mmCIF file of N, CA, C and O in Angstrom:
data_model
loop_
_atom_site.group_PDB
_atom_site.id
_atom_site.type_symbol
_atom_site.label_atom_id
_atom_site.label_comp_id
_atom_site.label_asym_id
_atom_site.label_seq_id
_atom_site.Cartn_x
_atom_site.Cartn_y
_atom_site.Cartn_z
ATOM 1 N N MET A 1 -0.821 -4.237 36.887
ATOM 2 C CA MET A 1 -0.939 -4.794 35.296
ATOM 3 C C MET A 1 0.534 -4.734 34.549
ATOM 4 O O MET A 1 1.453 -4.106 34.713
ATOM 5 N N SER A 2 0.471 -5.840 33.767
ATOM 6 C CA SER A 2 1.296 -6.071 32.917
ATOM 7 C C SER A 2 1.415 -5.549 31.465
ATOM 8 O O SER A 2 0.283 -5.432 31.338
ATOM 9 N N GLU A 3 2.829 -4.933 31.385
ATOM 10 C CA GLU A 3 2.753 -4.242 30.124
ATOM 11 C C GLU A 3 3.216 -5.593 28.829
ATOM 12 O O GLU A 3 4.130 -6.165 29.202
ATOM 13 N N GLU A 4 2.278 -5.258 28.152
ATOM 14 C CA GLU A 4 2.904 -6.208 26.935
ATOM 15 C C GLU A 4 3.054 -5.025 25.820
ATOM 16 O O GLU A 4 2.459 -4.169 25.358
ATOM 17 N N GLU A 5 4.304 -5.874 24.812
ATOM 18 C CA GLU A 5 4.464 -4.951 23.799
ATOM 19 C C GLU A 5 3.301 -4.960 22.767
ATOM 20 O O GLU A 5 2.736 -6.341 22.379
ATOM 21 N N ILE A 6 3.422 -3.558 22.073
ATOM 22 C CA ILE A 6 2.264 -3.488 21.237
ATOM 23 C C ILE A 6 2.733 -4.196 19.967
ATOM 24 O O ILE A 6 3.704 -3.487 19.642
ATOM 25 N N VAL A 7 2.150 -4.928 19.075
ATOM 26 C CA VAL A 7 2.577 -5.096 18.008
ATOM 27 C C VAL A 7 1.653 -4.466 16.964
ATOM 28 O O VAL A 7 0.418 -5.222 16.721
ATOM 29 N N CYS A 8 2.009 -3.796 15.854
ATOM 30 C CA CYS A 8 0.829 -3.330 14.752
ATOM 31 C C CYS A 8 1.036 -4.448 13.759
ATOM 32 O O CYS A 8 1.751 -4.987 12.901
ATOM 33 N N LYS A 9 -0.578 -4.880 13.471
ATOM 34 C CA LYS A 9 -0.795 -5.709 12.327
ATOM 35 C C LYS A 9 -1.081 -5.324 10.914
ATOM 36 O O LYS A 9 -1.122 -5.956 10.322
ATOM 37 N N LYS A 10 -0.690 -3.711 10.968
ATOM 38 C CA LYS A 10 -1.258 -3.000 9.430
ATOM 39 C C LYS A 10 -0.335 -3.654 8.715
ATOM 40 O O LYS A 10 -0.883 -4.134 7.531
ATOM 41 N N PRO A 11 0.719 -3.959 8.795
ATOM 42 C CA PRO A 11 1.738 -4.376 7.373
ATOM 43 C C PRO A 11 1.313 -5.711 7.087
ATOM 44 O O PRO A 11 1.352 -6.261 5.972
ATOM 45 N N GLU A 12 0.962 -6.819 7.884
ATOM 46 C CA GLU A 12 0.137 -8.395 7.548
ATOM 47 C C GLU A 12 -0.845 -7.991 6.734
ATOM 48 O O GLU A 12 -1.120 -8.517 5.683
ATOM 49 N N TYR A 13 -1.913 -6.889 7.266
ATOM 50 C CA TYR A 13 -3.370 -6.946 6.716
ATOM 51 C C TYR A 13 -2.955 -6.376 5.375
ATOM 52 O O TYR A 13 -3.415 -7.119 4.186
ATOM 53 N N GLU A 14 -1.912 -5.404 5.097
ATOM 54 C CA GLU A 14 -2.055 -4.782 3.870
ATOM 55 C C GLU A 14 -1.056 -6.046 2.752
ATOM 56 O O GLU A 14 -1.542 -5.885 1.585
ATOM 57 N N ALA A 15 -0.060 -6.552 3.245
ATOM 58 C CA ALA A 15 0.531 -7.686 2.285
ATOM 59 C C ALA A 15 -0.533 -8.920 1.955
ATOM 60 O O ALA A 15 -0.672 -8.763 0.977
ATOM 61 N N LYS A 16 -1.489 -8.948 2.641
ATOM 62 C CA LYS A 16 -2.652 -9.913 2.585
ATOM 63 C C LYS A 16 -3.350 -9.200 1.559
ATOM 64 O O LYS A 16 -4.139 -9.740 0.269
ATOM 65 N N CYS A 17 -3.630 -8.018 1.391
ATOM 66 C CA CYS A 17 -4.274 -6.976 0.543
ATOM 67 C C CYS A 17 -3.759 -6.776 -0.772
ATOM 68 O O CYS A 17 -4.563 -6.549 -1.711
ATOM 69 N N LYS A 18 -2.470 -6.767 -1.119
ATOM 70 C CA LYS A 18 -1.677 -6.378 -2.497
ATOM 71 C C LYS A 18 -2.461 -7.690 -3.488
ATOM 72 O O LYS A 18 -2.275 -7.152 -4.672
ATOM 73 N N VAL A 19 -2.656 -8.684 -2.955
ATOM 74 C CA VAL A 19 -3.057 -9.481 -3.951
ATOM 75 C C VAL A 19 -4.107 -9.201 -4.506
ATOM 76 O O VAL A 19 -4.551 -9.203 -5.567
ATOM 77 N N LYS A 20 -5.013 -8.537 -4.097
ATOM 78 C CA LYS A 20 -6.663 -7.960 -4.281
ATOM 79 C C LYS A 20 -6.387 -6.565 -4.958
ATOM 80 O O LYS A 20 -7.353 -5.962 -5.657
ATOM 81 N N CYS A 21 -5.425 -5.938 -4.998
ATOM 82 C CA CYS A 21 -5.093 -4.807 -5.716
ATOM 83 C C CYS A 21 -3.829 -4.922 -6.996
ATOM 84 O O CYS A 21 -3.295 -4.075 -7.166
ATOM 85 N N LEU A 22 -3.869 -5.928 -7.418
ATOM 86 C CA LEU A 22 -3.368 -5.946 -8.526
ATOM 87 C C LEU A 22 -3.451 -5.112 -9.984
ATOM 88 O O LEU A 22 -2.422 -4.568 -10.402
ATOM 89 N N THR A 23 -4.271 -4.802 -10.072
ATOM 90 C CA THR A 23 -4.234 -3.965 -11.350
ATOM 91 C C THR A 23 -3.702 -2.743 -10.931
ATOM 92 O O THR A 23 -3.164 -2.073 -11.795
ATOM 93 N N GLU A 24 -4.203 -1.845 -9.602
ATOM 94 C CA GLU A 24 -3.400 -0.644 -9.335
ATOM 95 C C GLU A 24 -2.058 -0.858 -9.406
ATOM 96 O O GLU A 24 -1.010 -0.262 -9.633
ATOM 97 N N LEU A 25 -1.405 -1.953 -8.756
ATOM 98 C CA LEU A 25 0.205 -2.473 -8.523
ATOM 99 C C LEU A 25 0.675 -2.803 -9.910
ATOM 100 O O LEU A 25 1.810 -2.196 -10.569
ATOM 101 N N SER A 26 -0.237 -3.013 -10.895
ATOM 102 C CA SER A 26 0.221 -3.326 -12.209
ATOM 103 C C SER A 26 0.462 -2.056 -13.026
ATOM 104 O O SER A 26 1.526 -1.816 -13.840
ATOM 105 N N ALA A 27 -0.531 -1.032 -12.901
ATOM 106 C CA ALA A 27 -0.266 0.310 -13.404
ATOM 107 C C ALA A 27 0.660 0.970 -12.934
ATOM 108 O O ALA A 27 1.118 1.512 -13.433
ATOM 109 N N TYR A 28 1.278 1.013 -11.830
ATOM 110 C CA TYR A 28 2.314 1.626 -11.199
ATOM 111 C C TYR A 28 3.256 1.266 -11.635
ATOM 112 O O TYR A 28 4.221 1.837 -11.893
ATOM 113 N N ASN A 29 3.540 -0.070 -11.709
ATOM 114 C CA ASN A 29 4.911 -0.952 -12.347
ATOM 115 C C ASN A 29 5.378 -0.099 -13.332
ATOM 116 O O ASN A 29 6.005 0.090 -14.362
ATOM 117 N N ALA A 30 3.821 -0.543 -14.593
ATOM 118 C CA ALA A 30 4.210 -0.058 -16.251
ATOM 119 C C ALA A 30 4.340 1.531 -16.095
ATOM 120 O O ALA A 30 5.436 2.014 -16.735
ATOM 121 N N CYS A 31 3.964 2.269 -15.130
ATOM 122 C CA CYS A 31 4.511 3.459 -15.179
ATOM 123 C C CYS A 31 5.722 3.903 -14.662
ATOM 124 O O CYS A 31 6.766 4.918 -15.520
ATOM 125 N N ALA A 32 6.192 2.811 -13.918
ATOM 126 C CA ALA A 32 7.556 3.228 -13.353
ATOM 127 C C ALA A 32 8.799 2.626 -14.265
ATOM 128 O O ALA A 32 9.316 3.457 -14.579
ATOM 129 N N GLU A 33 7.945 2.068 -15.254
ATOM 130 C CA GLU A 33 8.996 1.335 -16.385
ATOM 131 C C GLU A 33 9.134 2.124 -17.284
ATOM 132 O O GLU A 33 10.122 2.361 -18.026
ATOM 133 N N ARG A 34 7.815 2.772 -17.792
ATOM 134 C CA ARG A 34 7.821 3.734 -18.850
ATOM 135 C C ARG A 34 8.573 5.098 -18.357
ATOM 136 O O ARG A 34 9.206 5.778 -19.163
ATOM 137 N N ILE A 35 8.724 5.451 -17.157
ATOM 138 C CA ILE A 35 9.308 6.912 -16.949
ATOM 139 C C ILE A 35 10.993 6.437 -16.406
ATOM 140 O O ILE A 35 11.468 7.258 -16.213
ATOM 141 N N LYS A 36 11.465 5.211 -16.663
ATOM 142 C CA LYS A 36 12.690 4.800 -16.178
ATOM 143 C C LYS A 36 13.672 5.350 -16.473
ATOM 144 O O LYS A 36 14.430 6.014 -15.877
ATOM 145 N N ASN A 37 13.497 5.965 -18.031
ATOM 146 C CA ASN A 37 14.882 6.612 -18.426
ATOM 147 C C ASN A 37 14.290 8.198 -18.691
ATOM 148 O O ASN A 37 15.020 8.608 -19.652
ATOM 149 N N ASP A 38 13.410 8.588 -17.574
ATOM 150 C CA ASP A 38 12.960 9.621 -17.863
ATOM 151 C C ASP A 38 14.305 10.904 -17.497
ATOM 152 O O ASP A 38 14.746 10.677 -16.265
ATOM 153 N N THR A 39 14.963 11.966 -18.327
ATOM 154 C CA THR A 39 15.961 12.470 -17.827
ATOM 155 C C THR A 39 15.458 14.143 -17.608
ATOM 156 O O THR A 39 16.519 14.716 -16.847
ATOM 157 N N THR A 40 14.465 14.219 -17.501
ATOM 158 C CA THR A 40 13.898 15.967 -17.253
ATOM 159 C C THR A 40 13.633 15.927 -16.096
ATOM 160 O O THR A 40 13.454 17.125 -15.355
ATOM 161 N N GLY A 41 13.009 14.860 -15.168
ATOM 162 C CA GLY A 41 12.691 14.487 -13.727
ATOM 163 C C GLY A 41 11.632 15.069 -13.553
ATOM 164 O O GLY A 41 10.976 15.322 -12.740
ATOM 165 N N GLU A 42 10.488 15.496 -14.755
ATOM 166 C CA GLU A 42 9.476 15.858 -14.907
ATOM 167 C C GLU A 42 8.244 14.402 -14.967
ATOM 168 O O GLU A 42 7.098 14.552 -14.049
ATOM 169 N N ALA A 43 8.501 13.463 -15.022
ATOM 170 C CA ALA A 43 7.627 12.148 -15.077
ATOM 171 C C ALA A 43 7.785 11.870 -13.613
ATOM 172 O O ALA A 43 8.752 11.478 -12.971
ATOM 173 N N HIS A 44 6.476 11.149 -13.546
ATOM 174 C CA HIS A 44 6.326 10.702 -11.846
ATOM 175 C C HIS A 44 4.985 9.804 -11.869
ATOM 176 O O HIS A 44 4.368 9.450 -13.205
ATOM 177 N N CYS A 45 4.979 8.680 -11.120
ATOM 178 C CA CYS A 45 3.757 7.762 -11.194
ATOM 179 C C CYS A 45 3.015 7.950 -9.667
ATOM 180 O O CYS A 45 2.589 6.901 -9.068
ATOM 181 N N THR A 46 2.921 9.465 -9.241
ATOM 182 C CA THR A 46 2.154 9.381 -8.342
ATOM 183 C C THR A 46 0.584 9.265 -8.045
ATOM 184 O O THR A 46 0.435 8.634 -6.947
ATOM 185 N N GLY A 47 0.195 9.129 -8.904
ATOM 186 C CA GLY A 47 -1.484 8.932 -9.232
ATOM 187 C C GLY A 47 -1.524 7.516 -8.984
ATOM 188 O O GLY A 47 -2.225 7.040 -8.451
ATOM 189 N N GLN A 48 -0.347 6.769 -9.793
ATOM 190 C CA GLN A 48 -0.731 5.371 -9.815
ATOM 191 C C GLN A 48 -0.333 4.767 -8.237
ATOM 192 O O GLN A 48 -0.714 3.603 -7.724
ATOM 193 N N TYR A 49 1.014 5.350 -7.689
ATOM 194 C CA TYR A 49 1.049 5.014 -6.358
ATOM 195 C C TYR A 49 -0.085 5.004 -5.422
ATOM 196 O O TYR A 49 -0.194 4.154 -4.188
ATOM 197 N N PHE A 50 -0.574 6.323 -5.412
ATOM 198 C CA PHE A 50 -1.565 6.307 -4.264
ATOM 199 C C PHE A 50 -2.580 5.602 -4.652
ATOM 200 O O PHE A 50 -3.669 5.067 -3.835
ATOM 201 N N ASP A 51 -3.240 5.367 -5.889
ATOM 202 C CA ASP A 51 -4.218 4.676 -6.129
ATOM 203 C C ASP A 51 -3.857 2.871 -5.549
ATOM 204 O O ASP A 51 -5.081 2.515 -5.191
ATOM 205 N N PHE A 52 -2.717 3.091 -5.876
ATOM 206 C CA PHE A 52 -2.383 1.414 -5.137
ATOM 207 C C PHE A 52 -2.258 1.303 -3.749
ATOM 208 O O PHE A 52 -3.531 0.429 -3.102
ATOM 209 N N TRP A 53 -2.037 2.404 -3.036
ATOM 210 C CA TRP A 53 -2.019 2.350 -1.457
ATOM 211 C C TRP A 53 -3.409 2.550 -1.267
ATOM 212 O O TRP A 53 -3.806 2.146 -0.273
ATOM 213 N N HIS A 54 -4.382 3.479 -1.902
ATOM 214 C CA HIS A 54 -5.802 3.279 -1.744
ATOM 215 C C HIS A 54 -6.446 2.120 -1.348
ATOM 216 O O HIS A 54 -7.139 1.955 -0.459
ATOM 217 N N CYS A 55 -5.964 1.342 -2.387
ATOM 218 C CA CYS A 55 -6.902 -0.149 -2.637
ATOM 219 C C CYS A 55 -6.074 -0.839 -1.253
ATOM 220 O O CYS A 55 -7.149 -1.369 -0.785
ATOM 221 N N THR A 56 -5.255 -0.798 -1.049
ATOM 222 C CA THR A 56 -4.456 -1.315 -0.073
ATOM 223 C C THR A 56 -4.774 -1.126 1.112
ATOM 224 O O THR A 56 -5.548 -1.935 1.911
ATOM 225 N N ASP A 57 -4.898 -0.020 1.771
ATOM 226 C CA ASP A 57 -5.717 0.412 3.121
ATOM 227 C C ASP A 57 -7.250 0.611 3.015
ATOM 228 O O ASP A 57 -7.706 -0.012 3.981
ATOM 229 N N LYS A 58 -8.110 0.832 1.770
ATOM 230 C CA LYS A 58 -9.198 0.341 1.784
ATOM 231 C C LYS A 58 -9.733 -1.070 2.227
ATOM 232 O O LYS A 58 -10.649 -1.350 2.885
ATOM 233 N N CYS A 59 -8.954 -1.982 1.276
ATOM 234 C CA CYS A 59 -8.852 -3.595 1.709
ATOM 235 C C CYS A 59 -8.473 -3.994 3.199
ATOM 236 O O CYS A 59 -9.454 -4.515 3.842
ATOM 237 N N ALA A 60 -7.617 -3.300 3.947
ATOM 238 C CA ALA A 60 -7.122 -3.674 5.277
ATOM 239 C C ALA A 60 -8.087 -3.018 6.511
ATOM 240 O O ALA A 60 -8.041 -3.212 7.364
ATOM 241 N N ALA A 61 -8.693 -1.604 5.736
ATOM 242 C CA ALA A 61 -9.249 -1.252 7.199
ATOM 243 C C ALA A 61 -9.954 -1.736 7.667
ATOM 244 O O ALA A 61 -10.159 -1.630 9.487
ATOM 245 N N ASN A 62 -10.479 -2.790 7.237
ATOM 246 C CA ASN A 62 -12.086 -3.726 8.165
ATOM 247 C C ASN A 62 -10.991 -4.192 9.424
ATOM 248 O O ASN A 62 -11.549 -4.439 10.417
ATOM 249 N N ALA A 63 -10.032 -5.000 8.708
ATOM 250 C CA ALA A 63 -9.226 -6.205 9.701
ATOM 251 C C ALA A 63 -8.389 -5.480 10.534
ATOM 252 O O ALA A 63 -8.354 -5.685 11.937
ATOM 253 N N VAL A 64 -7.623 -3.927 10.436
ATOM 254 C CA VAL A 64 -7.053 -3.296 11.189
ATOM 255 C C VAL A 64 -7.928 -2.754 12.190
ATOM 256 O O VAL A 64 -7.796 -3.108 13.396
ATOM 257 N N PHE A 65 -9.268 -2.054 12.059
ATOM 258 C CA PHE A 65 -9.868 -1.586 13.109
ATOM 259 C C PHE A 65 -10.689 -2.465 14.174
ATOM 260 O O PHE A 65 -11.013 -2.415 15.095
ATOM 261 N N SER A 66 -10.840 -3.812 13.163
ATOM 262 C CA SER A 66 -11.310 -4.783 14.357
ATOM 263 C C SER A 66 -10.414 -5.922 15.065
ATOM 264 O O SER A 66 -10.659 -6.297 15.957
ATOM 265 N N SER A 67 -9.131 -5.301 14.991
ATOM 266 C CA SER A 67 -8.023 -5.946 15.663
ATOM 267 C C SER A 67 -7.966 -4.632 16.807
ATOM 268 O O SER A 67 -7.182 -5.418 17.879
ATOM 269 N N LEU A 68 -8.271 -3.841 16.894
ATOM 270 C CA LEU A 68 -8.002 -2.835 18.199
ATOM 271 C C LEU A 68 -8.623 -3.020 19.092
ATOM 272 O O LEU A 68 -9.522 -3.631 19.263
ATOM 273 N N LYS A 69 -7.964 -2.736 20.271
ATOM 274 C CA LYS A 69 -8.611 -2.847 21.643
ATOM 275 C C LYS A 69 -9.407 -2.014 22.292
ATOM 276 O O LYS A 69 -9.330 -0.757 21.763
#
C-alpha cells in the first residue's frame, strides 16, 4: 500500500466561504477599528470574531465532511 500525503482542504473551503460571511467580517472589522486606540485593555471583539468563524465553519462543514474518505 502506498502512502500518499494527506492534504487538509479545510482552509481552501473556508476561503471560499468568507465571501458568504461578509456581514460578520464587517462587524468584526468595525469593532477592531473602534477599539484600536483602547488603552484600558478591556475592550475586545471576541463575540464578533467567533460570529465570523461560526459562519465560515458552518458554510464549509458540508464540503469538508463530504471530502473525507
